[in-house]
Amino acid sequence: MNRSIINQNILKGFYLIFTLLTGVSVFGQTLGSKLEKRTLALGEVAVFQVTVSDLQGKGVVSAPKNELLPFHFEEVKDSITKQADLYERVIEFAVFEEGKFTIPALDFTIGGRLYHTVPYEVEVINTAQKGDQISDIMKNKEVKLGAQDYWELYKWYILSALIVLALIFIIYMIVRYVRRRKNSPVVMTNQTLRELDNLKKKKYIETGDYRSFYVELIDITRNFITKQYKIPADVLLTDDLIDVMKMNNTISPENEKIVEEVFLRGDLVKFAKTFPDQDTMQKDFSDMRGFVKRSSKDLEVEQLRTGV
C-alpha cells in the first residue's frame, strides 16, 4: 500500500516537471514559452516567444505591448499574432547591464482563467576585451548647413549678446547723462546758491562774526569757480587766482572785479588787518550771490567765442 502511494507521487512529480518544461495544457489549451539564448552579450538582441495552441477561439489577455518583461529587459520589438487556434507573442529584447537577471513567471489569462509561463534566468556578459578598438556602427554623415540652419543653432546666443550690449549702452548713457546733469552750469549754480543761503542762515553778519563769514564765503566761491569755470581756484593763492582769471577771459570783467575785491578783503580779515561792518559784509554777500547767478551768461559767451 505504501509502495503504491510512493509510486503515484513519483509519477505526479515527473508529470509536473514535464508540464513545466513543455508548457501548461489545460482543457486542450497549451501554454508554452521559449527563450532563444540564456547567455547574452552586453546589448545583444535576444528573442523570447510565448505560444498558446488549441485555443478553440478563446481570448488571451496579457500585459500590454512593450510592458511584458521586467525593468532591465529593454524591449526592442513586441509583436502579437493571433489566429483561431493559435496565439503567438514574440519579443525581441536586449540588456545593457552585466549580471544575472530573471524573466519571472508571466501571467496569461486564457478564456477567463489565469496561467503562468515558466521563469528563465539570463546571464549578461561583457564580451569586449581591454584594448579592443571601438568603431562606429555607421560612418559619420556630413551635413551641409545653410545660413538658416546656423541662425536656428545660434540665434539665442546672438540675441542674448545683443541684449547685453544694449543694456551696457543704456547704462553708459544714463551714467553719462547723470554726470553731465550733475556738473551742468545750472545744477552747479543752484547748488552754490543753496550753500550761500545756508551761510546766510548762520547769521554771521548780524552777530558781527566777520572772520567766520569771510572764511566760509570764500571757500564756497573757490569751490564754485573750480567746478563752474574749470579754474583751480581751490589750490591757488588769491593773487595767483586773480592773474589766472584775467588771462583766462572766461569770467566777465564785472564778475572778475567782484571776486577780486571780496577775496582781497577776505585775506585782510583773515589776518586781522581790517574789520568790515555789517553793510560791507551784506554787500559782499549780495555781490557774490549775483556773481554766481550771472555765471551762466559767462559760460554762454565763452561757448560762442570758442564754439565749444
Coordinates of C-alpha atoms in Angstrom, one line a residue:
M1 CA 0.0 0.0 0.0
N2 CA 2.7 2.4 0.9
R3 CA 4.8 1.4 -2.1
S4 CA 1.8 2.2 -4.4
I5 CA 1.4 5.7 -2.9
I6 CA 5.1 6.4 -3.3
N7 CA 4.9 5.3 -7.0
Q8 CA 1.9 7.6 -7.5
N9 CA 3.8 10.5 -6.0
I10 CA 6.8 9.8 -8.2
L11 CA 4.6 9.8 -11.3
K12 CA 3.0 13.0 -10.3
G13 CA 6.4 14.6 -9.8
F14 CA 7.5 13.5 -13.3
Y15 CA 4.3 14.8 -14.8
L16 CA 4.8 18.2 -13.1
I17 CA 8.4 18.5 -14.3
F18 CA 7.3 17.5 -17.8
T19 CA 4.5 20.1 -17.8
L20 CA 6.8 22.9 -16.6
L21 CA 9.3 22.1 -19.4
T22 CA 7.0 21.7 -22.2
G23 CA 4.2 24.1 -21.3
V24 CA 0.8 24.0 -19.5
S25 CA -2.0 22.1 -21.0
V26 CA -5.5 22.7 -19.6
F27 CA -8.7 21.9 -21.2
G28 CA -7.0 21.5 -24.6
Q29 CA -5.0 24.8 -24.5
T30 CA -1.3 24.5 -24.3
L31 CA 0.8 27.5 -23.0
G32 CA 4.4 27.3 -23.8
S33 CA 7.4 29.7 -23.8
K34 CA 10.9 29.6 -25.3
L35 CA 14.0 31.7 -24.7
E36 CA 16.4 31.7 -27.6
K37 CA 19.6 32.1 -25.5
R38 CA 20.3 32.0 -21.8
T39 CA 23.7 33.8 -22.1
L40 CA 23.8 37.1 -23.8
A41 CA 26.5 39.6 -24.7
L42 CA 26.0 43.1 -23.4
G43 CA 23.5 44.8 -25.6
E44 CA 22.9 41.7 -27.7
V45 CA 19.3 41.3 -29.0
A46 CA 17.6 38.0 -28.0
V47 CA 14.2 36.5 -28.7
F48 CA 11.6 35.4 -26.1
Q49 CA 8.5 33.6 -27.5
V50 CA 5.2 32.7 -25.9
T51 CA 2.7 30.5 -27.7
V52 CA -0.8 29.2 -26.9
S53 CA -2.1 26.4 -29.1
D54 CA -5.5 24.7 -29.4
L55 CA -7.3 28.0 -28.4
Q56 CA -10.6 27.0 -29.9
G57 CA -11.5 30.6 -30.4
K58 CA -10.8 31.7 -26.7
G59 CA -9.3 35.0 -25.9
V60 CA -5.9 35.6 -24.5
V61 CA -5.1 38.6 -22.2
S62 CA -1.6 39.6 -21.1
A63 CA 0.5 42.7 -20.3
P64 CA 0.3 45.5 -22.9
K65 CA 2.9 45.7 -25.7
N66 CA 6.4 46.6 -24.5
E67 CA 5.4 46.1 -20.9
L68 CA 5.6 42.3 -20.5
L69 CA 9.2 41.9 -19.4
P70 CA 10.8 43.4 -16.3
F71 CA 12.7 46.6 -16.0
H72 CA 16.2 45.5 -17.0
F73 CA 15.0 43.9 -20.3
E74 CA 14.9 46.7 -22.9
E75 CA 12.2 45.6 -25.4
V76 CA 13.2 46.3 -29.0
K77 CA 10.2 44.7 -30.7
D78 CA 6.9 43.2 -29.3
S79 CA 4.7 41.5 -31.9
I80 CA 1.5 39.6 -31.3
T81 CA -0.1 37.1 -33.8
K82 CA -3.5 35.6 -33.1
Q83 CA -5.5 33.0 -35.1
A84 CA -8.5 30.9 -34.2
D85 CA -6.4 28.1 -32.7
L86 CA -3.0 29.8 -32.1
Y87 CA -1.7 32.8 -30.1
E88 CA 1.9 33.8 -30.5
R89 CA 3.8 36.7 -28.9
V90 CA 7.4 37.3 -29.9
I91 CA 9.5 39.8 -28.0
E92 CA 13.0 40.9 -29.1
F93 CA 14.9 42.5 -26.1
A94 CA 18.4 43.5 -25.0
V95 CA 20.0 44.0 -21.6
F96 CA 22.6 46.8 -21.1
E97 CA 23.9 45.8 -17.7
E98 CA 26.2 42.9 -16.7
G99 CA 24.9 40.3 -14.3
K100 CA 22.2 37.7 -13.9
F101 CA 18.6 38.6 -14.5
T102 CA 15.3 36.7 -14.2
I103 CA 12.3 36.6 -16.5
P104 CA 9.7 35.7 -13.9
A105 CA 6.6 33.5 -14.5
L106 CA 4.4 35.7 -16.7
D107 CA 0.6 36.0 -16.4
F108 CA -1.6 35.0 -19.3
T109 CA -5.4 34.8 -19.0
I110 CA -6.9 32.2 -21.4
G111 CA -10.6 32.0 -21.7
G112 CA -11.0 33.8 -18.3
R113 CA -8.6 31.6 -16.4
L114 CA -5.1 32.6 -15.3
Y115 CA -1.9 30.7 -16.3
H116 CA 1.8 31.3 -15.9
T117 CA 4.9 30.7 -18.0
V118 CA 8.0 29.1 -16.6
P119 CA 10.7 31.5 -15.3
Y120 CA 14.1 31.9 -17.0
E121 CA 17.4 33.1 -15.8
V122 CA 19.5 35.2 -18.2
E123 CA 23.2 35.9 -17.8
V124 CA 24.6 39.0 -19.5
I125 CA 28.4 39.3 -20.0
N126 CA 30.7 41.9 -21.4
T127 CA 32.5 40.4 -24.4
A128 CA 34.7 43.4 -25.0
Q129 CA 38.3 43.0 -24.1
K130 CA 40.6 45.6 -22.7
G131 CA 42.4 47.4 -25.6
D132 CA 39.8 46.5 -28.2
Q133 CA 39.2 49.2 -30.8
I134 CA 35.7 50.6 -30.8
S135 CA 34.4 51.5 -34.2
D136 CA 31.2 53.4 -35.1
I137 CA 28.4 51.2 -36.5
M138 CA 27.9 53.8 -39.3
K139 CA 30.2 56.4 -40.7
N140 CA 29.6 59.9 -39.8
K141 CA 27.5 61.7 -42.4
E142 CA 28.4 65.2 -43.4
V143 CA 25.5 67.6 -43.4
K144 CA 25.8 70.9 -45.1
L145 CA 24.3 73.7 -43.1
G146 CA 22.9 76.9 -44.6
A147 CA 22.5 80.4 -43.1
Q148 CA 19.1 79.5 -41.8
D149 CA 20.4 76.4 -40.0
Y150 CA 23.2 78.4 -38.3
W151 CA 20.7 81.0 -37.3
E152 CA 18.5 78.3 -35.7
L153 CA 21.5 76.9 -33.9
Y154 CA 22.9 80.2 -32.5
K155 CA 20.1 82.7 -32.6
W156 CA 19.6 82.6 -28.8
Y157 CA 23.3 83.3 -28.2
I158 CA 23.2 86.1 -30.7
L159 CA 20.0 87.7 -29.3
S160 CA 21.4 87.4 -25.7
A161 CA 24.7 89.1 -26.8
L162 CA 22.7 91.9 -28.4
I163 CA 20.6 92.4 -25.3
V164 CA 23.7 92.5 -23.1
L165 CA 25.3 95.1 -25.4
A166 CA 22.1 97.2 -25.5
L167 CA 21.9 97.1 -21.7
I168 CA 25.6 98.2 -21.4
F169 CA 24.9 101.0 -23.8
I170 CA 21.8 102.2 -22.0
I171 CA 23.6 102.1 -18.6
Y172 CA 26.6 104.0 -20.1
M173 CA 24.2 106.7 -21.5
I174 CA 22.4 107.0 -18.2
V175 CA 25.6 107.4 -16.2
R176 CA 26.9 109.9 -18.7
Y177 CA 23.7 111.9 -18.6
V178 CA 23.6 111.9 -14.8
R179 CA 27.3 113.0 -14.6
R180 CA 26.6 115.7 -17.2
R181 CA 23.5 116.8 -15.4
K182 CA 25.3 116.8 -12.1
N183 CA 28.1 119.0 -13.5
S184 CA 25.9 121.2 -15.6
P185 CA 26.1 125.0 -15.1
V186 CA 22.5 125.3 -13.9
V187 CA 22.9 122.5 -11.3
M188 CA 26.2 123.9 -10.0
T189 CA 24.6 127.4 -9.8
N190 CA 21.6 126.2 -7.9
Q191 CA 23.8 124.1 -5.5
T192 CA 26.0 127.1 -4.8
L193 CA 23.0 129.4 -4.2
R194 CA 21.7 126.9 -1.6
E195 CA 25.1 126.9 0.1
L196 CA 25.1 130.7 0.2
D197 CA 21.6 130.6 1.7
N198 CA 22.7 128.2 4.4
L199 CA 25.6 130.6 5.1
K200 CA 23.1 133.5 5.5
K201 CA 21.1 131.4 8.0
K202 CA 24.1 131.2 10.3
K203 CA 23.7 135.0 11.0
Y204 CA 27.4 135.8 11.0
I205 CA 26.5 139.2 9.6
E206 CA 24.0 140.0 12.4
T207 CA 26.4 138.8 15.1
G208 CA 29.4 140.5 13.7
D209 CA 31.4 137.3 13.2
Y210 CA 33.2 138.7 10.1
R211 CA 36.1 136.2 10.2
S212 CA 33.8 133.1 10.0
F213 CA 31.6 134.8 7.5
Y214 CA 34.5 135.6 5.0
V215 CA 36.2 132.2 5.5
E216 CA 33.1 130.3 4.5
L217 CA 32.1 132.8 1.8
I218 CA 35.5 132.5 0.1
D219 CA 35.5 128.7 0.4
I220 CA 32.1 128.4 -1.2
T221 CA 33.2 130.7 -4.0
R222 CA 36.5 129.0 -4.6
N223 CA 34.7 125.6 -4.9
F224 CA 32.2 127.2 -7.3
I225 CA 34.9 128.7 -9.6
T226 CA 36.8 125.4 -9.7
K227 CA 33.8 123.4 -10.9
Q228 CA 31.9 126.0 -12.9
Y229 CA 34.8 127.6 -14.8
K230 CA 37.4 124.8 -14.5
I231 CA 39.9 127.1 -12.9
P232 CA 41.9 125.5 -10.0
A233 CA 40.7 128.2 -7.5
D234 CA 40.8 125.7 -4.6
V235 CA 44.6 125.4 -4.7
L236 CA 45.7 128.9 -6.0
L237 CA 46.6 131.8 -3.7
T238 CA 44.4 134.9 -4.1
D239 CA 46.9 136.9 -6.2
D240 CA 47.6 133.9 -8.5
L241 CA 43.9 133.2 -8.9
I242 CA 43.3 136.8 -9.9
D243 CA 46.0 136.6 -12.6
V244 CA 44.6 133.3 -13.9
M245 CA 41.1 134.7 -14.2
K246 CA 42.3 137.8 -16.1
M247 CA 44.3 135.6 -18.5
N248 CA 41.6 133.0 -18.9
N249 CA 38.9 135.5 -20.1
T250 CA 36.2 133.1 -19.1
I251 CA 34.8 135.2 -16.3
S252 CA 33.4 138.6 -17.3
P253 CA 35.3 141.8 -16.2
E254 CA 32.4 142.7 -13.9
N255 CA 32.5 139.4 -12.1
E256 CA 36.3 139.4 -12.0
K257 CA 36.2 142.7 -10.2
I258 CA 33.7 141.4 -7.6
V259 CA 35.7 138.3 -7.0
E260 CA 38.9 140.2 -6.7
E261 CA 37.5 142.7 -4.2
V262 CA 35.8 140.2 -1.9
F263 CA 38.8 137.8 -2.0
L264 CA 41.3 140.5 -1.1
R265 CA 39.1 141.8 1.7
G266 CA 38.7 138.2 3.0
D267 CA 42.5 137.9 3.2
L268 CA 42.7 141.1 5.2
V269 CA 40.0 140.0 7.5
K270 CA 41.7 136.6 7.9
F271 CA 45.0 138.3 9.1
A272 CA 43.1 140.8 11.2
K273 CA 44.1 143.8 9.1
T274 CA 40.6 145.1 8.5
F275 CA 37.3 144.9 10.3
P276 CA 34.3 145.3 8.0
D277 CA 31.0 146.4 9.2
Q278 CA 27.6 144.7 8.6
D279 CA 26.8 146.8 5.5
T280 CA 30.1 145.8 3.9
M281 CA 29.5 142.2 4.7
Q282 CA 26.0 142.3 3.4
K283 CA 27.2 144.0 0.2
D284 CA 29.9 141.3 -0.4
F285 CA 27.4 138.6 0.2
S286 CA 24.9 140.1 -2.3
D287 CA 27.7 140.7 -4.9
M288 CA 28.9 137.1 -4.6
R289 CA 25.3 135.8 -4.9
G290 CA 24.9 138.0 -8.0
F291 CA 28.2 136.7 -9.5
V292 CA 27.0 133.1 -9.0
K293 CA 23.7 133.8 -10.7
R294 CA 25.3 135.5 -13.6
S295 CA 27.9 132.8 -14.2
S296 CA 25.7 131.0 -16.7
K297 CA 26.0 134.1 -19.0
D298 CA 29.8 134.0 -18.8
L299 CA 29.7 130.4 -19.9
E300 CA 27.3 131.1 -22.8
V301 CA 29.6 133.9 -24.0
E302 CA 32.6 131.5 -23.8
Q303 CA 30.8 128.9 -25.8
L304 CA 30.0 131.4 -28.5
R305 CA 33.6 132.6 -28.5
T306 CA 35.2 129.2 -28.7
G307 CA 32.5 127.3 -30.5
V308 CA 32.6 124.5 -27.9

